[in-house]
Amino acid sequence: MLEINNLVKRYGKGAPVLKDLNLSVQGEQLMSIIGSSGAGKSTLLRCINRLVEPTSGTITLNGTEMTTLGPKDLRRARRRVGMVFQSFNLVDRLTVMENVQSGRLGYISTWAAVTRRYPAADIERAFELMERVGIAQYANKRADELSGGERQRVGVVRALMQRPEILLADEPTASLDPKTSEQIMSLLRDLANELNLPVIINIHNVTEAKEFSDRIVGMRYGRIIFDDKPAALDAAQMDEIYAGTPSQDRQDMGAAA
Amino acid sequence: MDWARYTPAQRMKRYGAFFGVALLVTWALGSIDVIWEWVWDAPVQLADLFTRMVPPDPTNLESILWATWETINIATIATMIAVVLSLPVALISAQNTTPNVVCLWIGRFILVSSRSVNTIIWALLFVAIFGPGIIAGIIAIMFRSIGFLGKLLGEAIEEIDPAPVEALQACGASRFRVVLYGIVPQVMPAFFAISILRWDINLRESTVLGLVGAGGIGIILQGAIDTFQWQEVSMVLLTILALVIAGEVIASALRKKLL
């Protein structure tokens, strides 16, 4: 269970990107966050594993308070949080297997990492997962030889190798064509069910969000203004979520204050 | 419509700058002590020297080749040691991998002090310390190379794509492992290219080390010039030319194979 309370993130001296945000993720298998660019979706996701440092507030993952961890404990906590990225963020010059095994870098010994002699159990699990998503035949290929959809599958397997307690996906399908995008979304949904893994997805494609998620959260300029089942998201709420621009919002707030 | 690329004020400024540079060049030429008779005499001297250099004299070929071998060894050994030593320097002087600001400045200090001193000057210094010979040459080349390699490798590290690094951090990998998996693979091509380039440069630099007594073929060249053995001088110059061309060929072959 993930519990976010009073989360504030401010870059430099500007207006906060996240404003006193509260969010609780428990039973849901797959939750989508929608909102226009600049709404703070990415920042929210990155605050959870502290790729972005929150300014204030608390984030608790299954009893661990993330925001106060020192460097070493943070590394241990990050092993429990898988992340999938829009641009896949693979190491192009390494093989698919090396990329997949890099999900275990927080667990294995430095010597094993240097010599690429990964534990047998990790190799077995890697092949299982690669088989599951259909990339096992590429194990010895360089990551940059794969197509976009295949690369994102490598990204997903790398995250799953961590045996995460939660999976964060930051616009995982935004660089993919519509068909591949649907495949990745249904893959994420199926994996969430099979592994009993909560998944949070930032997504721009509202149709896909409605089709694949159990819960949708709508953000507008640092606040959550919608949080319900996909069926409850109607045209009026869509307008509300996507209306205006961050700068307009800023002015409106100034006027209100 | 009347259109001009520059306003009158801009034009005056440009003329002014041009005039200023011309004045500076005139002054610079006037201030150096040129003995013009010697300059006009140069073509005659050149022809004269040429007749004295031809044909090249191969009687000392054996010792020339031995010195060439020594030159190659100086360049290769020094490059190898410098490559190893420059790795930690590159890591601490790159913004994105330095552990802290103190290390960053130590790294930059090493780079700047290595780079700001010419190989010949390093060689003079080490000949004074180690005595004349190949050791002084190796260490001189090495000292100069550390700065070159560290600087270029450090820049390659700073130019990597940070996205995979972020992904590995998100996996909970330690700093060292992030470098190992996220940064090393990305800078590998640059690393080889820079190392080969420096070996190529070192090969040429080590041919002149002998002029200050730091080993290699330069010693023979210096001796031949001092004793006016012009035919031997031309033999040495031809050998150096062959060496440099061979180095160029090997370097480009290596580059093709590794990259």
Tab-separated table of N, CA, C and O in Angstrom, chain A residues 46 49 51 75-76 78-79 81 83 85 87-91 93-94 98 102-103 105-110 112-114 116 118 158 162, chain B residues 161-190 192 258-259:
chain	number	residue	atom	x	y	z
A	46	ARG	N	8.015	10.557	-9.810
A	46	ARG	CA	9.435	10.570	-9.465
A	46	ARG	C	9.683	10.904	-7.999
A	46	ARG	O	10.768	10.636	-7.485
A	49	ASN	N	9.922	7.383	-5.840
A	49	ASN	CA	11.221	6.735	-5.627
A	49	ASN	C	12.343	7.759	-5.477
A	49	ASN	O	13.521	7.425	-5.559
A	51	LEU	N	13.573	10.048	-7.365
A	51	LEU	CA	14.408	10.561	-8.441
A	51	LEU	C	14.278	12.079	-8.423
A	51	LEU	O	15.141	12.799	-8.880
A	75	ARG	N	18.614	3.396	-1.393
A	75	ARG	CA	18.923	2.399	-2.422
A	75	ARG	C	18.169	1.101	-2.160
A	75	ARG	O	17.626	0.492	-3.066
A	76	ARG	N	18.125	0.703	-0.878
A	76	ARG	CA	17.393	-0.525	-0.538
A	76	ARG	C	15.906	-0.376	-0.844
A	76	ARG	O	15.267	-1.300	-1.343
A	78	ARG	N	14.574	1.645	-3.037
A	78	ARG	CA	14.340	1.751	-4.476
A	78	ARG	C	14.267	0.384	-5.154
A	78	ARG	O	13.635	0.241	-6.200
A	79	ARG	N	14.950	-0.604	-4.560
A	79	ARG	CA	14.861	-1.953	-5.133
A	79	ARG	C	13.420	-2.439	-5.147
A	79	ARG	O	13.044	-3.263	-5.957
A	81	VAL	N	10.801	-0.612	-5.731
A	81	VAL	CA	9.954	0.187	-6.609
A	81	VAL	C	10.467	0.047	-8.042
A	81	VAL	O	11.557	0.501	-8.359
A	83	MET	N	10.441	0.878	-12.116
A	83	MET	CA	10.037	2.034	-12.907
A	83	MET	C	10.242	1.771	-14.392
A	83	MET	O	11.253	1.215	-14.801
A	85	PHE	N	10.025	3.765	-18.245
A	85	PHE	CA	10.159	5.138	-18.722
A	85	PHE	C	9.624	5.316	-20.141
A	85	PHE	O	9.563	4.369	-20.920
A	87	SER	N	11.087	6.879	-22.643
A	87	SER	CA	12.105	6.609	-23.669
A	87	SER	C	12.887	5.343	-23.334
A	87	SER	O	14.016	5.180	-23.751
A	88	PHE	N	12.289	4.466	-22.554
A	88	PHE	CA	12.802	3.126	-22.205
A	88	PHE	C	14.030	3.162	-21.304
A	88	PHE	O	14.189	2.336	-20.430
A	89	ASN	N	14.937	4.127	-21.564
A	89	ASN	CA	16.143	4.298	-20.735
A	89	ASN	C	16.962	3.021	-20.585
A	89	ASN	O	17.446	2.698	-19.507
A	90	LEU	N	17.117	2.305	-21.704
A	90	LEU	CA	18.004	1.139	-21.686
A	90	LEU	C	19.433	1.599	-21.951
A	90	LEU	O	19.650	2.701	-22.454
A	91	VAL	N	20.397	0.750	-21.599
A	91	VAL	CA	21.785	1.024	-21.970
A	91	VAL	C	22.002	0.393	-23.342
A	91	VAL	O	22.100	-0.827	-23.459
A	93	ARG	N	24.291	0.013	-25.581
A	93	ARG	CA	25.424	-0.803	-26.006
A	93	ARG	C	25.545	-2.103	-25.225
A	93	ARG	O	26.461	-2.875	-25.456
A	94	LEU	N	24.648	-2.335	-24.279
A	94	LEU	CA	24.657	-3.614	-23.569
A	94	LEU	C	23.618	-4.543	-24.193
A	94	LEU	O	22.682	-4.099	-24.851
A	98	GLU	N	21.948	-8.227	-20.312
A	98	GLU	CA	22.623	-7.339	-19.362
A	98	GLU	C	21.684	-6.234	-18.881
A	98	GLU	O	21.677	-5.862	-17.705
A	102	SER	N	20.379	-5.724	-15.088
A	102	SER	CA	20.703	-4.501	-14.354
A	102	SER	C	19.590	-4.160	-13.361
A	102	SER	O	19.803	-3.387	-12.435
A	103	GLY	N	18.424	-4.751	-13.537
A	103	GLY	CA	17.382	-4.609	-12.525
A	103	GLY	C	17.763	-5.248	-11.197
A	103	GLY	O	17.179	-4.949	-10.158
A	105	LEU	N	20.909	-5.026	-10.003
A	105	LEU	CA	22.164	-4.414	-9.552
A	105	LEU	C	22.165	-4.064	-8.070
A	105	LEU	O	23.207	-3.997	-7.436
A	106	GLY	N	20.982	-3.848	-7.518
A	106	GLY	CA	20.914	-3.528	-6.101
A	106	GLY	C	21.074	-4.749	-5.210
A	106	GLY	O	21.200	-4.626	-3.996
A	107	TYR	N	21.057	-5.941	-5.823
A	107	TYR	CA	21.092	-7.166	-5.029
A	107	TYR	C	22.421	-7.918	-5.144
A	107	TYR	O	22.938	-8.426	-4.171
A	108	ILE	N	22.961	-8.008	-6.376
A	108	ILE	CA	24.101	-8.897	-6.610
A	108	ILE	C	25.411	-8.254	-6.164
A	108	ILE	O	25.469	-7.062	-5.899
A	109	SER	N	26.467	-9.082	-6.103
A	109	SER	CA	27.773	-8.558	-5.679
A	109	SER	C	28.409	-7.765	-6.811
A	109	SER	O	28.083	-7.949	-7.976
A	110	THR	N	29.325	-6.869	-6.435
A	110	THR	CA	30.013	-6.059	-7.439
A	110	THR	C	30.771	-6.954	-8.415
A	110	THR	O	30.780	-6.726	-9.622
A	112	ALA	N	30.072	-10.022	-9.337
A	112	ALA	CA	29.133	-10.617	-10.286
A	112	ALA	C	28.727	-9.595	-11.345
A	112	ALA	O	28.591	-9.930	-12.520
A	113	ALA	N	28.566	-8.343	-10.913
A	113	ALA	CA	28.172	-7.300	-11.863
A	113	ALA	C	29.284	-7.038	-12.876
A	113	ALA	O	29.032	-6.903	-14.069
A	114	VAL	N	30.546	-6.987	-12.401
A	114	VAL	CA	31.676	-6.714	-13.293
A	114	VAL	C	31.844	-7.850	-14.294
A	114	VAL	O	31.988	-7.619	-15.497
A	116	ARG	N	29.750	-10.186	-15.149
A	116	ARG	CA	28.504	-10.637	-15.784
A	116	ARG	C	28.175	-12.084	-15.435
A	116	ARG	O	27.524	-12.767	-16.205
A	118	TYR	N	25.947	-13.715	-13.450
A	118	TYR	CA	24.768	-13.484	-12.626
A	118	TYR	C	24.341	-14.777	-11.939
A	118	TYR	O	24.575	-15.861	-12.455
A	158	ARG	N	13.164	-5.493	-16.966
A	158	ARG	CA	14.182	-4.981	-16.052
A	158	ARG	C	13.541	-4.560	-14.723
A	158	ARG	O	14.045	-4.883	-13.647
A	162	GLN	N	13.444	-6.655	-10.374
A	162	GLN	CA	13.661	-6.168	-9.010
A	162	GLN	C	12.736	-6.859	-8.007
A	162	GLN	O	12.899	-6.671	-6.813
B	161	ASP	N	24.200	10.115	-22.300
B	161	ASP	CA	22.766	10.212	-22.125
B	161	ASP	C	22.447	9.882	-20.664
B	161	ASP	O	22.730	8.776	-20.207
B	162	PRO	N	21.865	10.826	-19.915
B	162	PRO	CA	21.633	10.567	-18.484
B	162	PRO	C	20.445	9.636	-18.226
B	162	PRO	O	20.279	9.149	-17.110
B	163	ALA	N	19.632	9.362	-19.246
B	163	ALA	CA	18.405	8.580	-19.018
B	163	ALA	C	18.680	7.170	-18.474
B	163	ALA	O	18.075	6.779	-17.476
B	164	PRO	N	19.587	6.393	-19.090
B	164	PRO	CA	19.856	5.059	-18.536
B	164	PRO	C	20.415	5.125	-17.114
B	164	PRO	O	20.107	4.262	-16.286
B	165	VAL	N	21.207	6.165	-16.846
B	165	VAL	CA	21.771	6.333	-15.502
B	165	VAL	C	20.639	6.489	-14.488
B	165	VAL	O	20.645	5.863	-13.423
B	166	GLU	N	19.655	7.299	-14.861
B	166	GLU	CA	18.506	7.507	-13.981
B	166	GLU	C	17.779	6.181	-13.737
B	166	GLU	O	17.388	5.871	-12.607
B	167	ALA	N	17.631	5.400	-14.808
B	167	ALA	CA	16.927	4.117	-14.675
B	167	ALA	C	17.661	3.195	-13.703
B	167	ALA	O	17.034	2.520	-12.895
B	168	LEU	N	19.009	3.186	-13.783
B	168	LEU	CA	19.770	2.300	-12.898
B	168	LEU	C	19.703	2.792	-11.455
B	168	LEU	O	19.645	1.989	-10.523
B	169	GLN	N	19.707	4.121	-11.279
B	169	GLN	CA	19.537	4.655	-9.926
B	169	GLN	C	18.183	4.226	-9.365
B	169	GLN	O	18.068	3.887	-8.193
B	170	ALA	N	17.166	4.248	-10.237
B	170	ALA	CA	15.822	3.863	-9.795
B	170	ALA	C	15.764	2.390	-9.399
B	170	ALA	O	14.895	1.989	-8.637
B	171	CYS	N	16.697	1.573	-9.927
B	171	CYS	CA	16.748	0.147	-9.553
B	171	CYS	C	17.392	-0.044	-8.184
B	171	CYS	O	17.421	-1.160	-7.675
B	172	GLY	N	17.985	1.001	-7.629
B	172	GLY	CA	18.659	0.875	-6.348
B	172	GLY	C	20.118	0.474	-6.482
B	172	GLY	O	20.715	-0.042	-5.538
B	173	ALA	N	20.717	0.707	-7.666
B	173	ALA	CA	22.128	0.371	-7.863
B	173	ALA	C	23.021	1.400	-7.178
B	173	ALA	O	22.693	2.575	-7.139
B	174	SER	N	24.158	0.935	-6.630
B	174	SER	CA	25.085	1.852	-5.970
B	174	SER	C	25.786	2.707	-7.012
B	174	SER	O	25.758	2.409	-8.206
B	175	ARG	N	26.455	3.768	-6.558
B	175	ARG	CA	27.146	4.700	-7.431
B	175	ARG	C	28.124	3.985	-8.361
B	175	ARG	O	28.153	4.221	-9.563
B	176	PHE	N	28.915	3.072	-7.796
B	176	PHE	CA	29.926	2.369	-8.583
B	176	PHE	C	29.273	1.531	-9.683
B	176	PHE	O	29.733	1.490	-10.818
B	177	ARG	N	28.161	0.870	-9.332
B	177	ARG	CA	27.509	0.005	-10.322
B	177	ARG	C	26.799	0.821	-11.387
B	177	ARG	O	26.668	0.381	-12.533
B	178	VAL	N	26.322	2.010	-11.001
B	178	VAL	CA	25.723	2.886	-12.007
B	178	VAL	C	26.795	3.286	-13.030
B	178	VAL	O	26.566	3.266	-14.240
B	179	VAL	N	28.005	3.605	-12.529
B	179	VAL	CA	29.113	3.930	-13.432
B	179	VAL	C	29.411	2.739	-14.332
B	179	VAL	O	29.545	2.851	-15.551
B	180	LEU	N	29.467	1.571	-13.719
B	180	LEU	CA	29.837	0.341	-14.425
B	180	LEU	C	28.859	-0.019	-15.542
B	180	LEU	O	29.267	-0.383	-16.644
B	181	TYR	N	27.561	0.093	-15.261
B	181	TYR	CA	26.561	-0.334	-16.253
B	181	TYR	C	25.995	0.826	-17.067
B	181	TYR	O	25.611	0.629	-18.214
B	182	GLY	N	25.915	1.989	-16.473
B	182	GLY	CA	25.268	3.100	-17.175
B	182	GLY	C	26.242	3.974	-17.930
B	182	GLY	O	25.921	4.506	-18.986
B	183	ILE	N	27.473	4.148	-17.391
B	183	ILE	CA	28.393	5.110	-17.980
B	183	ILE	C	29.485	4.425	-18.800
B	183	ILE	O	29.734	4.803	-19.942
B	184	VAL	N	30.114	3.385	-18.252
B	184	VAL	CA	31.203	2.709	-18.974
B	184	VAL	C	30.794	2.279	-20.392
B	184	VAL	O	31.493	2.591	-21.355
B	185	PRO	N	29.645	1.584	-20.559
B	185	PRO	CA	29.302	1.183	-21.930
B	185	PRO	C	29.127	2.380	-22.862
B	185	PRO	O	29.474	2.309	-24.026
B	186	GLN	N	28.638	3.483	-22.318
B	186	GLN	CA	28.395	4.646	-23.174
B	186	GLN	C	29.679	5.336	-23.608
B	186	GLN	O	29.739	5.920	-24.687
B	187	VAL	N	30.731	5.321	-22.761
B	187	VAL	CA	31.960	6.035	-23.131
B	187	VAL	C	33.006	5.116	-23.767
B	187	VAL	O	34.069	5.581	-24.163
B	188	MET	N	32.697	3.820	-23.872
B	188	MET	CA	33.650	2.868	-24.453
B	188	MET	C	34.195	3.318	-25.813
B	188	MET	O	35.416	3.339	-26.004
B	189	PRO	N	33.348	3.679	-26.782
B	189	PRO	CA	33.878	4.074	-28.091
B	189	PRO	C	34.802	5.285	-27.979
B	189	PRO	O	35.881	5.309	-28.574
B	190	ALA	N	34.381	6.289	-27.196
B	190	ALA	CA	35.212	7.472	-27.015
B	190	ALA	C	36.535	7.102	-26.360
B	190	ALA	O	37.599	7.586	-26.753
B	192	PHE	N	38.269	4.301	-26.518
B	192	PHE	CA	39.208	3.706	-27.469
B	192	PHE	C	39.711	4.748	-28.461
B	192	PHE	O	40.908	4.807	-28.758
B	258	LEU	N	38.042	-1.517	-33.681
B	258	LEU	CA	37.453	-1.402	-32.345
B	258	LEU	C	36.145	-0.621	-32.332
B	258	LEU	O	35.339	-0.798	-31.436
B	259	LEU	N	35.934	0.248	-33.294
B	259	LEU	CA	34.755	1.112	-33.196
B	259	LEU	C	33.646	0.675	-34.137
B	259	LEU	O	33.878	0.107	-35.155
